[in-house]
Amino acid sequence: MPRVFSGVKPSGDFHLGTYVGALRQWVAEQERNDALYCVVDLHALTEEIDPAYLRTMSFNAAVNLLAVGLDPEVATIFVQSHVAEHARLAWLLECTATMGELRRMTQFKAKAHGQETVRVGLFTYPALMAADILLYQADRVPVGDDQRQHLELTREIAQRFNARYGELFVVPEAAVPAIGARVMDLQHPDRKMSKSVDSPLGTIGVLDDPAQIDRKVKKAVTDTDGEMRYDPEKKPGLSNLLALMAVATQSTPEEVAARYTRYGDLKRDLAEALAELLRPVRERAAVLVDEPDTVHDVLRAGAERARAIASATYARAAEAMGLLS
Ligand code: TYM
């Protein structure tokens, strides 16, 4: 069975972008693949985060992964720091990647821009991400559009390692959805919906209730020419709504555009469709928050399974590089 791996940072509440760009694919992939999904708490340390908040958000992330429909009987769900090999392989890959490669990462440039102090971990982040993926010999990595460059670098690192030390790593492919790979902020359609952007009206949380969703969709920024057309360059706000409607109704943005003439009608139906799309997530999460033991049991079993795979790969990589076994 092909192997699938992906991760999500517990640095804030999951939003519609996380769900549409990544988690929906995670659920679809779990049926036909050996899937491992990880709450990447080590990655959350690359920027300032309160320790108690990180702990809470890591637990909430696990709740949300179960709530979106991941089945712990089928997929392996675990926390990155529970498997020590992530940090250990990251070091070996930091000694495989180059400064120039890491410096080119647009996410690093964007996050470091204007900051007085930047953590070393923010710079080496992509090597840790490569370790996450390569430890499990993943064939496919379901991610949103913003992770493409990191995946390219992961492939590059794997190929270099294989060429230098012998064929060891599977070279993974990014699996990016055709629609919804880049969900934009509803108030600032020129930037992606994000956990870190302080834009409560522009961000729909996966656990938002129908009234909150309705309010945010109705207030979404569009344009004034009134032309119902999918054109992400010239009409980013409207195109974002059309793409979301396409995801919610399993059609294409162009088909959705052909069904409407007025922005108001589109917004009304979109708010309803999104509330319906997220309803099962909200309902399952409400049950799971009261069952912390179940969630911790899932994470414990997940870490155990992940560790068995990760330790075998790490041992081979360490030996290939010349570390005494
Ligand atoms: P993170 O936590 O920022 O996002 C998790 C996943 O959600 C996708 N995503 C989006 N997709 C569409 N529109 C958006 N507005 C949007 N915002 C987020 C992301 O593309 C991602 O797939 N570096 C990763 C975490 C990571 C990882 C890995 C992923 C660490 N190790 C190994 C895959 C494999 C990150 O920060 O994702």
XYZ file of C-alpha atoms and ligand atoms in Angstrom:
362
model
C 0.000 0.000 0.000
C 1.378 3.453 -0.833
C 2.383 5.491 2.161
C 1.031 8.987 2.821
C 2.375 11.445 5.383
C 1.388 14.983 6.300
C 1.590 17.413 9.198
C -0.114 20.426 10.686
C 1.309 22.995 13.092
C -0.592 23.434 16.362
C 0.159 27.145 16.434
C -3.488 28.262 16.371
C -7.036 27.192 15.606
C -7.624 25.231 12.410
C -9.418 27.262 9.764
C -11.167 26.710 6.482
C -7.854 26.932 4.596
C -6.359 24.093 6.652
C -9.504 22.052 6.081
C -9.970 22.675 2.371
C -6.287 22.754 1.414
C -5.150 19.774 3.463
C -7.388 17.938 5.946
C -10.093 17.023 3.444
C -7.431 15.242 1.380
C -6.065 13.557 4.487
C -9.462 11.997 5.118
C -9.856 10.894 1.494
C -6.348 9.396 1.418
C -6.680 7.348 4.609
C -8.936 4.769 2.931
C -6.598 3.734 0.149
C -3.165 4.338 1.690
C -1.106 3.627 4.741
C -1.540 7.137 6.156
C 0.368 8.850 8.968
C -0.691 12.297 10.156
C 1.278 14.359 12.598
C 0.717 17.334 14.890
C 4.071 19.038 14.344
C 4.632 20.716 17.694
C 8.403 21.091 17.169
C 7.642 23.282 14.153
C 5.425 25.489 16.338
C 8.514 26.371 18.429
C 10.120 28.208 15.522
C 8.146 31.325 16.476
C 7.141 32.813 19.828
C 4.412 30.701 21.440
C 3.287 30.482 25.062
C 4.068 27.006 26.523
C 0.615 26.492 28.058
C -1.008 27.642 24.832
C 1.107 25.243 22.771
C 0.114 22.347 25.025
C -3.582 23.219 24.701
C -3.357 23.729 20.956
C -1.575 20.411 20.417
C -4.394 18.627 22.220
C -6.997 20.641 20.287
C -5.233 19.800 17.046
C -5.596 16.101 17.818
C -9.295 16.624 18.632
C -9.765 18.431 15.332
C -8.001 15.711 13.358
C -10.420 13.154 14.760
C -13.340 15.550 14.284
C -12.680 16.087 10.567
C -13.106 12.351 10.093
C -9.709 10.725 10.493
C -10.173 7.219 11.816
C -7.471 6.114 14.274
C -8.258 2.497 13.383
C -7.175 3.248 9.829
C -4.714 6.151 9.988
C -1.841 6.740 12.399
C -2.274 10.023 14.288
C 0.538 11.247 16.518
C 2.496 14.169 17.920
C 5.896 14.939 16.387
C 7.812 15.419 19.667
C 6.663 11.975 20.870
C 8.910 10.396 18.238
C 12.501 11.484 18.928
C 13.720 10.430 15.481
C 12.226 13.564 13.890
C 14.761 15.801 15.608
C 17.532 13.255 15.140
C 17.035 12.864 11.393
C 16.584 16.637 11.042
C 20.198 17.052 12.168
C 21.439 14.584 9.566
C 19.465 16.461 6.903
C 20.733 19.851 8.091
C 24.110 18.352 7.286
C 22.804 17.468 3.812
C 20.980 20.706 2.864
C 22.843 23.958 2.144
C 22.512 27.508 3.463
C 21.678 28.727 -0.050
C 18.772 26.313 -0.365
C 17.281 27.285 2.977
C 17.794 30.987 2.287
C 15.692 30.711 -0.864
C 12.587 29.492 1.001
C 9.847 32.100 0.491
C 8.108 31.127 3.740
C 11.299 31.837 5.694
C 11.768 35.154 3.916
C 8.169 36.178 4.596
C 8.267 35.182 8.269
C 11.713 36.612 8.970
C 10.969 39.879 7.167
C 11.066 42.871 9.498
C 11.823 40.762 12.613
C 14.641 41.927 14.831
C 15.512 38.437 16.020
C 14.864 35.278 14.044
C 15.205 31.829 15.593
C 17.702 29.449 14.026
C 14.877 26.892 13.962
C 12.829 29.091 11.642
C 15.703 28.948 9.177
C 16.270 25.184 9.448
C 12.514 24.443 9.533
C 12.496 22.834 6.041
C 15.135 20.278 7.097
C 12.902 19.199 9.989
C 9.958 19.018 7.602
C 12.008 16.877 5.214
C 12.871 14.603 8.151
C 9.156 14.261 9.014
C 8.402 13.007 5.533
C 11.503 10.942 4.755
C 11.425 9.051 8.083
C 8.235 7.338 6.902
C 9.340 6.762 3.292
C 6.169 8.578 2.195
C 5.156 8.327 -1.456
C 2.677 11.192 -1.300
C 2.278 14.262 0.871
C -1.156 15.962 0.763
C -0.599 19.694 1.350
C -1.888 23.124 0.347
C -0.156 25.245 -2.258
C 2.042 27.112 0.259
C 4.011 23.930 1.041
C 5.034 23.164 -2.552
C 8.471 24.751 -2.224
C 9.207 22.841 0.993
C 8.253 19.625 -0.794
C 10.552 20.441 -3.701
C 13.403 20.925 -1.238
C 12.531 17.638 0.491
C 12.837 15.865 -2.858
C 16.147 17.581 -3.530
C 17.527 16.572 -0.117
C 16.347 12.970 -0.556
C 17.947 12.712 -3.989
C 21.226 14.193 -2.763
C 21.316 11.863 0.229
C 20.580 8.837 -1.979
C 23.273 9.810 -4.475
C 25.892 10.424 -1.781
C 25.164 7.652 0.741
C 23.218 5.032 -1.212
C 19.538 4.611 -2.146
C 17.710 4.949 1.130
C 14.877 7.466 0.938
C 11.712 7.321 -1.131
C 11.484 10.608 -3.082
C 8.000 11.921 -2.195
C 5.428 13.694 -4.371
C 3.335 16.640 -3.223
C -0.427 16.064 -3.615
C -2.024 19.504 -3.957
C -5.797 19.774 -4.521
C -6.986 21.161 -7.871
C -9.407 23.583 -6.191
C -8.954 25.190 -2.786
C -5.176 24.767 -2.553
C -4.931 28.424 -1.523
C -7.883 29.729 0.463
C -7.601 33.485 0.854
C -8.466 35.683 3.842
C -12.056 36.922 3.450
C -11.121 40.476 4.451
C -7.746 40.596 2.687
C -8.120 38.421 -0.409
C -4.550 39.229 -1.422
C -3.189 37.023 1.382
C -3.920 33.450 2.369
C -6.156 32.575 5.284
C -3.739 31.881 8.112
C -3.506 30.908 11.765
C -1.089 33.704 12.514
C -2.805 36.626 10.800
C -4.872 38.654 13.191
C -7.976 38.799 11.024
C -10.900 37.288 12.933
C -13.463 38.448 10.369
C -11.385 37.133 7.480
C -10.817 33.682 8.974
C -13.453 30.965 9.312
C -12.565 28.478 12.045
C -13.422 24.820 11.460
C -15.477 24.967 14.655
C -17.307 28.236 13.869
C -21.094 27.976 14.215
C -23.493 28.788 11.342
C -24.161 32.327 12.640
C -20.424 33.146 12.728
C -19.919 31.671 9.266
C -22.881 33.626 7.912
C -21.593 36.904 9.324
C -18.069 36.441 7.955
C -19.158 35.323 4.492
C -21.655 38.202 4.188
C -18.930 40.695 5.127
C -16.355 39.156 2.762
C -14.582 41.715 0.589
C -15.363 41.383 -3.139
C -15.277 44.142 -5.772
C -17.569 46.752 -7.229
C -17.883 45.843 -10.913
C -20.595 43.283 -10.165
C -19.336 40.877 -12.814
C -19.744 37.208 -11.815
C -16.500 35.754 -13.162
C -13.736 33.436 -11.841
C -10.524 35.409 -12.185
C -8.200 35.029 -9.150
C -5.783 37.694 -10.460
C -8.231 40.495 -11.157
C -11.067 39.475 -8.842
C -9.392 37.711 -5.884
C -12.194 38.200 -3.347
C -15.005 36.934 -5.536
C -12.854 34.136 -6.965
C -12.088 32.928 -3.441
C -15.836 32.662 -2.724
C -16.444 30.870 -6.034
C -13.662 28.382 -5.269
C -15.053 27.716 -1.790
C -18.537 27.186 -3.209
C -17.043 24.811 -5.778
C -15.396 22.797 -2.984
C -18.599 22.720 -0.918
C -20.749 21.614 -3.879
C -18.182 19.435 -5.683
C -18.198 21.483 -8.851
C -15.794 23.960 -10.472
C -15.555 27.714 -9.807
C -16.604 28.403 -13.408
C -19.733 26.261 -13.012
C -20.595 28.092 -9.813
C -20.103 31.478 -11.543
C -22.518 30.397 -14.281
C -25.211 29.642 -11.684
C -25.280 33.129 -10.114
C -25.697 36.716 -11.196
C -25.711 38.524 -7.826
C -22.889 38.460 -5.272
C -25.453 38.570 -2.443
C -27.113 35.345 -3.593
C -23.747 33.600 -3.873
C -22.789 34.710 -0.363
C -26.088 33.540 1.132
C -25.786 30.069 -0.419
C -22.065 29.831 0.353
C -22.621 30.588 4.049
C -25.205 27.806 4.157
C -23.022 25.351 2.244
C -19.989 25.998 4.482
C -22.040 25.649 7.660
C -23.259 22.304 6.318
C -19.742 21.224 5.263
C -18.371 21.934 8.750
C -21.393 20.732 10.728
C -20.144 17.138 11.263
C -16.723 18.472 12.312
C -18.294 20.757 14.892
C -20.523 17.996 16.235
C -17.749 15.433 16.590
C -15.393 17.953 18.225
C -18.040 18.823 20.833
C -18.145 15.160 21.896
C -14.384 14.613 21.791
C -13.367 17.550 24.004
C -15.110 15.754 26.844
C -13.169 12.565 26.173
C -9.536 13.569 26.742
C -8.538 10.002 27.630
C -9.703 8.733 24.245
C -7.661 11.419 22.495
C -4.530 10.695 24.562
C -4.929 6.957 23.891
C -5.048 7.625 20.146
C -1.870 9.716 20.359
C -0.072 7.120 22.458
C -0.883 4.285 20.063
C -0.058 6.497 17.071
C 3.368 7.415 18.472
C 4.160 3.772 19.101
C 3.410 2.768 15.531
C 5.201 5.811 14.108
C 8.253 5.154 16.281
C 8.643 1.631 14.927
C 8.879 2.922 11.349
C 10.903 6.036 12.189
C 13.544 4.290 14.261
C 14.253 1.770 11.503
C 14.711 4.514 8.882
C 16.806 6.655 11.219
C 19.130 3.765 12.036
C 19.753 3.120 8.339
C 20.383 6.818 7.612
C 22.749 7.199 10.558
C 24.687 4.137 9.531
C 24.840 5.251 5.888
C 26.375 8.566 6.987
C 29.027 6.815 9.039
C 27.738 7.068 12.602
C 28.946 4.146 14.699
C 26.064 1.792 15.493
P 0.384 24.509 8.372
O 0.180 24.043 9.762
O 0.626 25.967 8.138
O -0.858 24.102 7.485
C -1.352 22.771 7.476
C -1.811 22.405 6.071
O -2.851 23.304 5.667
C -2.531 23.916 4.430
N -3.026 25.299 4.463
C -3.770 25.845 3.502
N -4.269 25.361 2.355
C -5.013 26.195 1.595
N -5.274 27.495 1.922
C -4.794 28.023 3.070
N -5.068 29.281 3.398
C -4.002 27.191 3.923
N -3.388 27.392 5.116
C -2.804 26.211 5.428
C -1.012 23.872 4.348
O -0.567 23.932 3.010
C -0.702 22.552 5.022
O -0.800 21.491 4.099
N 5.102 23.213 7.306
C 3.745 22.732 7.446
C 3.598 21.623 8.452
C 4.478 20.441 8.222
C 4.328 19.435 7.242
C 5.365 18.512 7.469
C 3.418 19.251 6.203
C 5.555 20.114 8.980
N 6.088 18.944 8.533
C 5.515 17.385 6.674
C 3.585 18.130 5.404
C 4.609 17.220 5.639
C 2.856 23.864 7.891
O 3.287 24.809 8.481
O 1.527 23.662 7.660
